[in-house]
PDB file of C-alpha atoms in Angstrom:
ATOM      1  CA  MET A   1      65.306 122.614  93.886  1.00 64.00           C
ATOM      2  CA  THR A   2      63.395 119.601  95.079  1.00 50.00           C
ATOM      3  CA  ASP A   3      62.524 118.177  98.476  1.00 47.00           C
ATOM      4  CA  ALA A   4      65.761 118.896 100.284  1.00 45.00           C
ATOM      5  CA  ARG A   5      64.488 117.262 103.442  1.00 40.00           C
ATOM      6  CA  GLY A   6      64.557 113.898 101.729  1.00 38.00           C
ATOM      7  CA  SER A   7      68.289 114.188 101.046  1.00 39.00           C
ATOM      8  CA  ASP A   8      69.567 113.735 104.570  1.00 39.00           C
ATOM      9  CA  SER A   9      68.590 112.624 108.027  1.00 38.00           C
ATOM     10  CA  ARG A  10      67.675 114.530 111.144  1.00 41.00           C
ATOM     11  CA  PHE A  11      69.889 116.101 113.774  1.00 43.00           C
ATOM     12  CA  GLY A  12      72.759 113.932 114.914  1.00 45.00           C
ATOM     13  CA  GLU A  13      72.102 111.070 112.514  1.00 46.00           C
ATOM     14  CA  THR A  14      74.549 111.934 109.734  1.00 51.00           C
ATOM     15  CA  ASN A  15      77.855 110.907 111.309  1.00 56.00           C
ATOM     16  CA  ALA A  16      78.196 107.722 109.304  1.00 63.00           C
ATOM     17  CA  ARG A  17      80.071 106.688 106.185  1.00 74.00           C
ATOM     18  CA  ARG A  18      78.204 107.869 103.084  1.00 87.00           C
ATOM     19  CA  ALA A  19      77.393 105.794 100.033  1.00 93.00           C
ATOM     20  CA  PRO A  20      79.472 106.814  96.987  1.00 96.00           C
ATOM     21  CA  GLY A  21      78.017 109.899  95.327  1.00 97.00           C
ATOM     22  CA  THR A  22      76.379 111.282  98.463  1.00 97.00           C
ATOM     23  CA  PRO A  23      77.055 114.977  99.125  1.00 97.00           C
ATOM     24  CA  CYS A  24      79.089 114.766 102.341  1.00 97.00           C
ATOM     25  CA  TRP A  25      80.822 118.124 102.929  1.00 97.00           C
ATOM     26  CA  VAL A  26      80.953 121.760 101.825  1.00 98.00           C
ATOM     27  CA  SER A  27      84.073 123.878 101.845  1.00 97.00           C
ATOM     28  CA  LEU A  28      84.917 127.522 101.183  1.00 97.00           C
ATOM     29  CA  MET A  29      88.295 128.989 100.233  1.00 94.00           C
ATOM     30  CA  VAL A  30      88.728 132.694 101.029  1.00 95.00           C
ATOM     31  CA  HIS A  31      91.423 135.386 101.203  1.00 93.00           C
ATOM     32  CA  GLY A  32      90.631 136.447 104.784  1.00 94.00           C
ATOM     33  CA  PRO A  33      89.764 133.441 106.987  1.00 96.00           C
ATOM     34  CA  ALA A  34      89.587 135.353 110.280  1.00 96.00           C
ATOM     35  CA  ALA A  35      86.983 137.837 109.019  1.00 98.00           C
ATOM     36  CA  THR A  36      85.093 134.998 107.321  1.00 98.00           C
ATOM     37  CA  HIS A  37      85.000 133.036 110.582  1.00 98.00           C
ATOM     38  CA  ASP A  38      83.529 136.090 112.311  1.00 98.00           C
ATOM     39  CA  PHE A  39      80.895 136.495 109.598  1.00 98.00           C
ATOM     40  CA  TYR A  40      79.642 132.903 109.549  1.00 98.00           C
ATOM     41  CA  GLY A  41      80.023 132.557 113.291  1.00 98.00           C
ATOM     42  CA  ALA A  42      77.663 135.486 113.801  1.00 98.00           C
ATOM     43  CA  LEU A  43      75.292 134.353 111.035  1.00 98.00           C
ATOM     44  CA  PHE A  44      75.024 130.625 111.782  1.00 98.00           C
ATOM     45  CA  GLY A  45      76.442 130.259 115.283  1.00 98.00           C
ATOM     46  CA  TRP A  46      79.488 128.351 114.063  1.00 98.00           C
ATOM     47  CA  GLU A  47      82.677 127.880 116.048  1.00 98.00           C
ATOM     48  CA  PHE A  48      85.978 126.850 114.483  1.00 97.00           C
ATOM     49  CA  ARG A  49      88.883 124.502 115.108  1.00 95.00           C
ATOM     50  CA  PRO A  50      91.922 123.680 112.944  1.00 93.00           C
ATOM     51  CA  GLY A  51      91.616 121.018 110.262  1.00 90.00           C
ATOM     52  CA  PRO A  52      94.060 119.403 107.779  1.00 86.00           C
ATOM     53  CA  GLN A  53      96.598 121.933 106.436  1.00 81.00           C
ATOM     54  CA  GLN A  54      97.603 120.201 103.169  1.00 78.00           C
ATOM     55  CA  LEU A  55      96.169 123.050 101.067  1.00 73.00           C
ATOM     56  CA  GLY A  56      97.168 125.804 103.482  1.00 83.00           C
ATOM     57  CA  PRO A  57      95.424 127.153 106.603  1.00 91.00           C
ATOM     58  CA  TYR A  58      92.092 125.341 107.045  1.00 94.00           C
ATOM     59  CA  ALA A  59      89.485 125.239 109.799  1.00 96.00           C
ATOM     60  CA  ARG A  60      86.377 123.184 110.370  1.00 97.00           C
ATOM     61  CA  ALA A  61      83.173 124.929 111.380  1.00 98.00           C
ATOM     62  CA  LEU A  62      81.327 123.363 114.305  1.00 98.00           C
ATOM     63  CA  LEU A  63      77.710 123.659 115.382  1.00 97.00           C
ATOM     64  CA  VAL A  64      76.983 122.385 118.905  1.00 92.00           C
ATOM     65  CA  GLY A  65      80.367 120.694 118.723  1.00 95.00           C
ATOM     66  CA  ARG A  66      79.700 118.845 115.465  1.00 96.00           C
ATOM     67  CA  GLU A  67      81.386 119.484 112.124  1.00 97.00           C
ATOM     68  CA  VAL A  68      79.269 121.163 109.444  1.00 97.00           C
ATOM     69  CA  ALA A  69      81.632 122.811 106.923  1.00 98.00           C
ATOM     70  CA  GLY A  70      85.206 123.863 106.199  1.00 97.00           C
ATOM     71  CA  ILE A  71      86.863 127.217 105.488  1.00 97.00           C
ATOM     72  CA  GLY A  72      90.372 127.484 104.056  1.00 95.00           C
ATOM     73  CA  GLN A  73      92.681 130.225 102.813  1.00 93.00           C
ATOM     74  CA  LEU A  74      93.354 130.923  99.143  1.00 90.00           C
ATOM     75  CA  PRO A  75      96.977 131.505  98.134  1.00 83.00           C
ATOM     76  CA  PRO A  76      97.585 135.261  98.542  1.00 78.00           C
ATOM     77  CA  ASP A  77      99.104 135.582  95.061  1.00 74.00           C
ATOM     78  CA  ARG A  78      96.064 134.162  93.241  1.00 68.00           C
ATOM     79  CA  GLN A  79      92.910 136.186  92.719  1.00 66.00           C
ATOM     80  CA  LEU A  80      90.510 133.280  92.464  1.00 70.00           C
ATOM     81  CA  PRO A  81      86.761 133.641  92.971  1.00 75.00           C
ATOM     82  CA  THR A  82      85.548 132.599  96.407  1.00 88.00           C
ATOM     83  CA  ALA A  83      82.854 129.925  96.231  1.00 93.00           C
ATOM     84  CA  TRP A  84      81.247 127.221  98.332  1.00 97.00           C
ATOM     85  CA  THR A  85      82.189 123.813  96.959  1.00 97.00           C
ATOM     86  CA  PRO A  86      80.268 120.585  97.616  1.00 98.00           C
ATOM     87  CA  TYR A  87      82.176 117.327  98.090  1.00 98.00           C
ATOM     88  CA  PHE A  88      80.755 113.990  96.928  1.00 98.00           C
ATOM     89  CA  ALA A  89      81.666 110.744  98.676  1.00 98.00           C
ATOM     90  CA  SER A  90      83.866 108.177  96.934  1.00 98.00           C
ATOM     91  CA  ASP A  91      85.237 104.784  97.937  1.00 97.00           C
ATOM     92  CA  ASP A  92      88.263 105.358  95.683  1.00 98.00           C
ATOM     93  CA  VAL A  93      89.136 108.973  94.896  1.00 98.00           C
ATOM     94  CA  ASN A  94      91.809 107.941  92.375  1.00 98.00           C
ATOM     95  CA  ARG A  95      89.319 105.936  90.358  1.00 98.00           C
ATOM     96  CA  THR A  96      86.672 108.663  90.582  1.00 98.00           C
ATOM     97  CA  ALA A  97      89.182 111.302  89.455  1.00 98.00           C
ATOM     98  CA  GLU A  98      90.135 109.188  86.459  1.00 98.00           C
ATOM     99  CA  THR A  99      86.440 108.812  85.562  1.00 98.00           C
ATOM    100  CA  VAL A 100      86.092 112.601  85.757  1.00 98.00           C
ATOM    101  CA  ARG A 101      88.868 112.946  83.167  1.00 98.00           C
ATOM    102  CA  LEU A 102      87.468 110.216  80.911  1.00 98.00           C
ATOM    103  CA  CYS A 103      84.043 111.920  80.920  1.00 98.00           C
ATOM    104  CA  GLY A 104      85.336 115.303  79.788  1.00 98.00           C
ATOM    105  CA  GLY A 105      85.940 116.943  83.149  1.00 98.00           C
ATOM    106  CA  THR A 106      89.230 118.078  84.658  1.00 97.00           C
ATOM    107  CA  VAL A 107      91.004 117.410  87.957  1.00 97.00           C
ATOM    108  CA  GLY A 108      92.686 120.564  89.231  1.00 94.00           C
ATOM    109  CA  VAL A 109      93.886 119.418  92.666  1.00 93.00           C
ATOM    110  CA  GLY A 110      94.903 115.943  93.825  1.00 93.00           C
ATOM    111  CA  PRO A 111      94.121 113.254  94.464  1.00 97.00           C
ATOM    112  CA  LEU A 112      96.023 113.807  97.697  1.00 95.00           C
ATOM    113  CA  ASP A 113      95.891 112.791 101.334  1.00 95.00           C
ATOM    114  CA  ALA A 114      94.425 115.219 103.876  1.00 93.00           C
ATOM    115  CA  GLY A 115      96.295 113.883 106.884  1.00 89.00           C
ATOM    116  CA  GLU A 116      94.367 111.204 108.735  1.00 92.00           C
ATOM    117  CA  ALA A 117      91.048 112.763 107.709  1.00 94.00           C
ATOM    118  CA  GLY A 118      90.852 111.144 104.290  1.00 96.00           C
ATOM    119  CA  ARG A 119      91.788 111.582 100.652  1.00 97.00           C
ATOM    120  CA  MET A 120      90.463 114.276  98.336  1.00 96.00           C
ATOM    121  CA  ALA A 121      90.478 115.826  94.892  1.00 96.00           C
ATOM    122  CA  LEU A 122      88.995 118.923  93.310  1.00 95.00           C
ATOM    123  CA  GLY A 123      87.543 118.606  89.830  1.00 97.00           C
ATOM    124  CA  SER A 124      85.369 120.476  87.389  1.00 97.00           C
ATOM    125  CA  ASP A 125      82.625 119.223  85.094  1.00 98.00           C
ATOM    126  CA  PRO A 126      82.671 119.736  81.286  1.00 97.00           C
ATOM    127  CA  ALA A 127      80.981 123.155  81.701  1.00 96.00           C
ATOM    128  CA  GLY A 128      83.564 124.295  84.272  1.00 95.00           C
ATOM    129  CA  ALA A 129      81.718 124.004  87.610  1.00 96.00           C
ATOM    130  CA  VAL A 130      84.058 123.009  90.461  1.00 96.00           C
ATOM    131  CA  PHE A 131      83.260 120.208  92.919  1.00 98.00           C
ATOM    132  CA  GLY A 132      85.150 118.052  95.404  1.00 97.00           C
ATOM    133  CA  ILE A 133      85.607 114.304  95.810  1.00 98.00           C
ATOM    134  CA  TRP A 134      86.064 112.902  99.333  1.00 97.00           C
ATOM    135  CA  GLN A 135      87.281 109.452 100.339  1.00 97.00           C
ATOM    136  CA  ALA A 136      86.650 109.347 104.081  1.00 95.00           C
ATOM    137  CA  ALA A 137      89.005 108.012 106.713  1.00 95.00           C
ATOM    138  CA  ALA A 138      88.819 109.668 110.142  1.00 94.00           C
ATOM    139  CA  HIS A 139      86.649 112.526 108.829  1.00 93.00           C
ATOM    140  CA  LEU A 140      83.310 111.256 107.528  1.00 94.00           C
ATOM    141  CA  GLY A 141      81.887 114.660 106.555  1.00 95.00           C
ATOM    142  CA  THR A 142      79.106 116.886 107.846  1.00 96.00           C
ATOM    143  CA  ALA A 143      78.023 115.448 111.190  1.00 96.00           C
ATOM    144  CA  VAL A 144      74.776 117.319 111.802  1.00 94.00           C
ATOM    145  CA  ALA A 145      71.777 118.175 109.632  1.00 93.00           C
ATOM    146  CA  GLY A 146      68.189 119.283 109.904  1.00 94.00           C
ATOM    147  CA  VAL A 147      68.797 122.344 112.086  1.00 95.00           C
ATOM    148  CA  PRO A 148      69.582 126.007 111.286  1.00 97.00           C
ATOM    149  CA  GLY A 149      73.186 126.560 110.241  1.00 98.00           C
ATOM    150  CA  THR A 150      73.599 123.269 108.378  1.00 98.00           C
ATOM    151  CA  PRO A 151      73.830 122.537 104.625  1.00 98.00           C
ATOM    152  CA  VAL A 152      70.502 121.258 103.361  1.00 97.00           C
ATOM    153  CA  TRP A 153      70.862 121.154  99.556  1.00 97.00           C
ATOM    154  CA  ASN A 154      73.347 121.640  96.710  1.00 98.00           C
ATOM    155  CA  GLU A 155      72.307 122.908  93.300  1.00 98.00           C
ATOM    156  CA  LEU A 156      74.366 123.322  90.141  1.00 98.00           C
ATOM    157  CA  LEU A 157      73.649 126.440  88.091  1.00 96.00           C
ATOM    158  CA  THR A 158      74.750 125.833  84.497  1.00 97.00           C
ATOM    159  CA  TYR A 159      73.853 126.648  80.902  1.00 96.00           C
ATOM    160  CA  GLU A 160      71.890 123.479  80.158  1.00 96.00           C
ATOM    161  CA  THR A 161      71.342 120.234  82.025  1.00 97.00           C
ATOM    162  CA  ALA A 162      71.576 117.405  79.469  1.00 94.00           C
ATOM    163  CA  ARG A 163      75.349 117.106  79.046  1.00 95.00           C
ATOM    164  CA  VAL A 164      76.363 117.779  82.636  1.00 97.00           C
ATOM    165  CA  ALA A 165      73.622 115.523  84.049  1.00 98.00           C
ATOM    166  CA  LYS A 166      75.082 112.658  82.013  1.00 98.00           C
ATOM    167  CA  PHE A 167      78.530 113.523  83.368  1.00 98.00           C
ATOM    168  CA  TYR A 168      77.434 113.360  87.005  1.00 98.00           C
ATOM    169  CA  GLU A 169      75.413 110.215  86.322  1.00 98.00           C
ATOM    170  CA  THR A 170      78.485 108.448  84.962  1.00 98.00           C
ATOM    171  CA  VAL A 171      80.960 109.731  87.557  1.00 98.00           C
ATOM    172  CA  PHE A 172      78.867 109.290  90.717  1.00 98.00           C
ATOM    173  CA  GLY A 173      76.077 106.894  89.769  1.00 97.00           C
ATOM    174  CA  PHE A 174      73.225 109.394  90.100  1.00 98.00           C
ATOM    175  CA  GLU A 175      69.841 108.821  88.491  1.00 97.00           C
ATOM    176  CA  PRO A 176      68.869 112.068  86.712  1.00 97.00           C
ATOM    177  CA  VAL A 177      65.144 112.881  86.993  1.00 97.00           C
ATOM    178  CA  PRO A 178      64.122 115.750  84.677  1.00 96.00           C
ATOM    179  CA  ASP A 179      61.460 118.246  85.733  1.00 93.00           C
ATOM    180  CA  ALA A 180      58.374 117.800  83.545  1.00 84.00           C
ATOM    181  CA  SER A 181      57.308 121.454  83.804  1.00 87.00           C
ATOM    182  CA  PRO A 182      57.140 123.110  80.357  1.00 88.00           C
ATOM    183  CA  GLY A 183      60.016 125.452  79.671  1.00 87.00           C
ATOM    184  CA  ARG A 184      61.930 124.509  82.838  1.00 92.00           C
ATOM    185  CA  ASP A 185      65.370 122.961  82.415  1.00 96.00           C
ATOM    186  CA  TYR A 186      65.876 121.254  85.774  1.00 97.00           C
ATOM    187  CA  VAL A 187      67.155 117.815  86.725  1.00 98.00           C
ATOM    188  CA  THR A 188      67.092 116.296  90.205  1.00 97.00           C
ATOM    189  CA  LEU A 189      69.915 113.863  90.931  1.00 98.00           C
ATOM    190  CA  HIS A 190      68.759 110.800  92.852  1.00 98.00           C
ATOM    191  CA  LEU A 191      70.852 108.228  94.697  1.00 97.00           C
ATOM    192  CA  ASP A 192      69.241 105.025  95.929  1.00 95.00           C
ATOM    193  CA  GLY A 193      65.841 106.562  95.190  1.00 95.00           C
ATOM    194  CA  ARG A 194      66.465 109.751  97.212  1.00 96.00           C
ATOM    195  CA  PRO A 195      67.021 113.283  95.870  1.00 96.00           C
ATOM    196  CA  VAL A 196      70.523 114.451  96.790  1.00 97.00           C
ATOM    197  CA  ALA A 197      71.242 117.432  94.492  1.00 98.00           C
ATOM    198  CA  GLY A 198      69.850 119.434  91.601  1.00 98.00           C
ATOM    199  CA  ILE A 199      70.975 120.850  88.253  1.00 98.00           C
ATOM    200  CA  HIS A 200      69.335 124.050  86.996  1.00 97.00           C
ATOM    201  CA  GLY A 201      69.895 125.041  83.380  1.00 97.00           C
ATOM    202  CA  THR A 202      69.559 128.822  83.171  1.00 94.00           C
ATOM    203  CA  GLY A 203      70.867 129.475  79.658  1.00 91.00           C
ATOM    204  CA  GLU A 204      72.173 132.980  79.114  1.00 85.00           C
ATOM    205  CA  ALA A 205      70.793 134.097  82.502  1.00 87.00           C
ATOM    206  CA  LEU A 206      73.884 132.613  84.154  1.00 87.00           C
ATOM    207  CA  PRO A 207      76.056 135.377  85.673  1.00 79.00           C
ATOM    208  CA  ARG A 208      78.906 136.068  83.261  1.00 79.00           C
ATOM    209  CA  ASP A 209      81.327 136.785  86.064  1.00 78.00           C
ATOM    210  CA  ARG A 210      80.739 133.364  87.592  1.00 83.00           C
ATOM    211  CA  GLY A 211      79.947 130.867  84.881  1.00 91.00           C
ATOM    212  CA  PRO A 212      78.569 127.446  85.882  1.00 95.00           C
ATOM    213  CA  HIS A 213      78.872 126.896  89.642  1.00 96.00           C
ATOM    214  CA  TRP A 214      77.470 124.933  92.545  1.00 97.00           C
ATOM    215  CA  MET A 215      75.267 126.713  95.087  1.00 97.00           C
ATOM    216  CA  THR A 216      74.924 125.485  98.678  1.00 98.00           C
ATOM    217  CA  TYR A 217      71.660 126.052 100.571  1.00 98.00           C
ATOM    218  CA  PHE A 218      71.952 126.505 104.339  1.00 98.00           C
ATOM    219  CA  GLU A 219      68.962 125.961 106.575  1.00 98.00           C
ATOM    220  CA  VAL A 220      67.780 128.912 108.691  1.00 98.00           C
ATOM    221  CA  ALA A 221      64.855 129.388 111.069  1.00 98.00           C
ATOM    222  CA  ASP A 222      63.662 132.608 109.385  1.00 98.00           C
ATOM    223  CA  THR A 223      64.932 133.604 105.941  1.00 98.00           C
ATOM    224  CA  ASP A 224      64.052 137.292 106.249  1.00 98.00           C
ATOM    225  CA  GLU A 225      65.679 137.669 109.664  1.00 98.00           C
ATOM    226  CA  SER A 226      68.809 135.816 108.515  1.00 98.00           C
ATOM    227  CA  ALA A 227      69.064 137.936 105.357  1.00 98.00           C
ATOM    228  CA  ALA A 228      68.775 141.124 107.393  1.00 98.00           C
ATOM    229  CA  ARG A 229      71.438 139.873 109.802  1.00 98.00           C
ATOM    230  CA  LEU A 230      73.689 138.969 106.860  1.00 98.00           C
ATOM    231  CA  VAL A 231      73.496 142.546 105.540  1.00 98.00           C
ATOM    232  CA  GLU A 232      74.361 143.910 108.991  1.00 98.00           C
ATOM    233  CA  LEU A 233      77.445 141.674 108.948  1.00 98.00           C
ATOM    234  CA  GLY A 234      78.626 142.995 105.568  1.00 98.00           C
ATOM    235  CA  GLY A 235      77.029 140.465 103.226  1.00 98.00           C
ATOM    236  CA  HIS A 236      74.776 141.159 100.246  1.00 98.00           C
ATOM    237  CA  VAL A 237      71.321 139.969  99.212  1.00 98.00           C
ATOM    238  CA  LEU A 238      71.403 138.961  95.519  1.00 96.00           C
ATOM    239  CA  SER A 239      67.811 137.705  95.240  1.00 96.00           C
ATOM    240  CA  PRO A 240      65.350 138.775  97.973  1.00 97.00           C
ATOM    241  CA  ALA A 241      63.513 136.181 100.028  1.00 97.00           C
ATOM    242  CA  ASP A 242      60.772 134.423  98.096  1.00 96.00           C
ATOM    243  CA  ASP A 243      58.325 131.647  98.917  1.00 96.00           C
ATOM    244  CA  THR A 244      58.765 128.349  97.067  1.00 91.00           C
ATOM    245  CA  PRO A 245      57.085 124.949  97.449  1.00 88.00           C
ATOM    246  CA  HIS A 246      60.082 123.880  99.549  1.00 88.00           C
ATOM    247  CA  GLY A 247      60.353 126.904 101.817  1.00 95.00           C
ATOM    248  CA  ARG A 248      61.363 130.554 101.798  1.00 97.00           C
ATOM    249  CA  VAL A 249      64.637 131.150  99.927  1.00 98.00           C
ATOM    250  CA  ALA A 250      67.027 134.085  99.500  1.00 98.00           C
ATOM    251  CA  THR A 251      70.208 134.063  97.410  1.00 97.00           C
ATOM    252  CA  VAL A 252      72.999 135.944  99.161  1.00 98.00           C
ATOM    253  CA  ALA A 253      76.762 136.518  99.203  1.00 97.00           C
ATOM    254  CA  ASP A 254      79.265 136.874 102.009  1.00 98.00           C
ATOM    255  CA  PRO A 255      81.626 139.881 102.259  1.00 97.00           C
ATOM    256  CA  GLU A 256      84.169 138.216  99.927  1.00 95.00           C
ATOM    257  CA  GLY A 257      81.477 137.466  97.333  1.00 95.00           C
ATOM    258  CA  ALA A 258      80.896 133.744  97.906  1.00 96.00           C
ATOM    259  CA  ARG A 259      77.294 133.007  96.921  1.00 96.00           C
ATOM    260  CA  PHE A 260      74.962 130.746  98.855  1.00 98.00           C
ATOM    261  CA  ALA A 261      71.266 130.438  99.677  1.00 98.00           C
ATOM    262  CA  LEU A 262      69.299 130.756 102.906  1.00 98.00           C
ATOM    263  CA  LEU A 263      66.369 128.351 103.185  1.00 98.00           C
ATOM    264  CA  ALA A 264      63.693 128.161 105.858  1.00 97.00           C
ATOM    265  CA  VAL A 265      62.456 124.640 105.125  1.00 91.00           C
ATOM    266  CA  ARG A 266      58.709 124.157 104.773  1.00 83.00           C
ATOM    267  CA  HIS A 267      57.780 121.350 107.179  1.00 69.00           C
TER     268      HIS A 267
END
């Protein structure tokens, strides 16, 4: 990852319409929403209120009364993997979805209206990683950042960066900036000169049961304490806490197996 702090503003300054391509929301679809609400509520201090129901039961997570993420329910007859999904802003979700198709990706859901909140679609890149597209109306996206319990970074784990970086560049207008470190296949996606997301090519080290996927980093005050709390709540630590140039990071999973990262940002 790169300097996540440069990708968003401080507390209370994010409730504005995002430029196209900006990561603006994260959403999780699970089989047991009630238990998932309890888990993330205890871990991050989130509270929940109902959101648009176009794709089934859906709730928005709130932190100090401001929206930070969404949790919906998977259809009970489909055993799909649970995963956090980032949404990227668009001024025209229909046009963006068509560009996804033209560039070798697929559109699995939508475009469709989410009530008065906005218009959305779910797509996947040429390697199969799922992401969302959000055209805001009443709901502009995550309304708070820079404090524990908020998304701070999104990173794509995939086989190699070159092809998918070109895809995201064309679809969302990102400027891909490759890491110059020898032997490291990493690209930072910039928008208007700011880092907004990353792509990490891991080759055959990618988990076979997951394939290419996006990983959301959530800010915490203390990575070790949050990881220990997560285990108490029924989650799992996949990669123990480790110090990086950007802060202390642990890769974890919730009780249903959705993977995410805990990051205590280095200030």
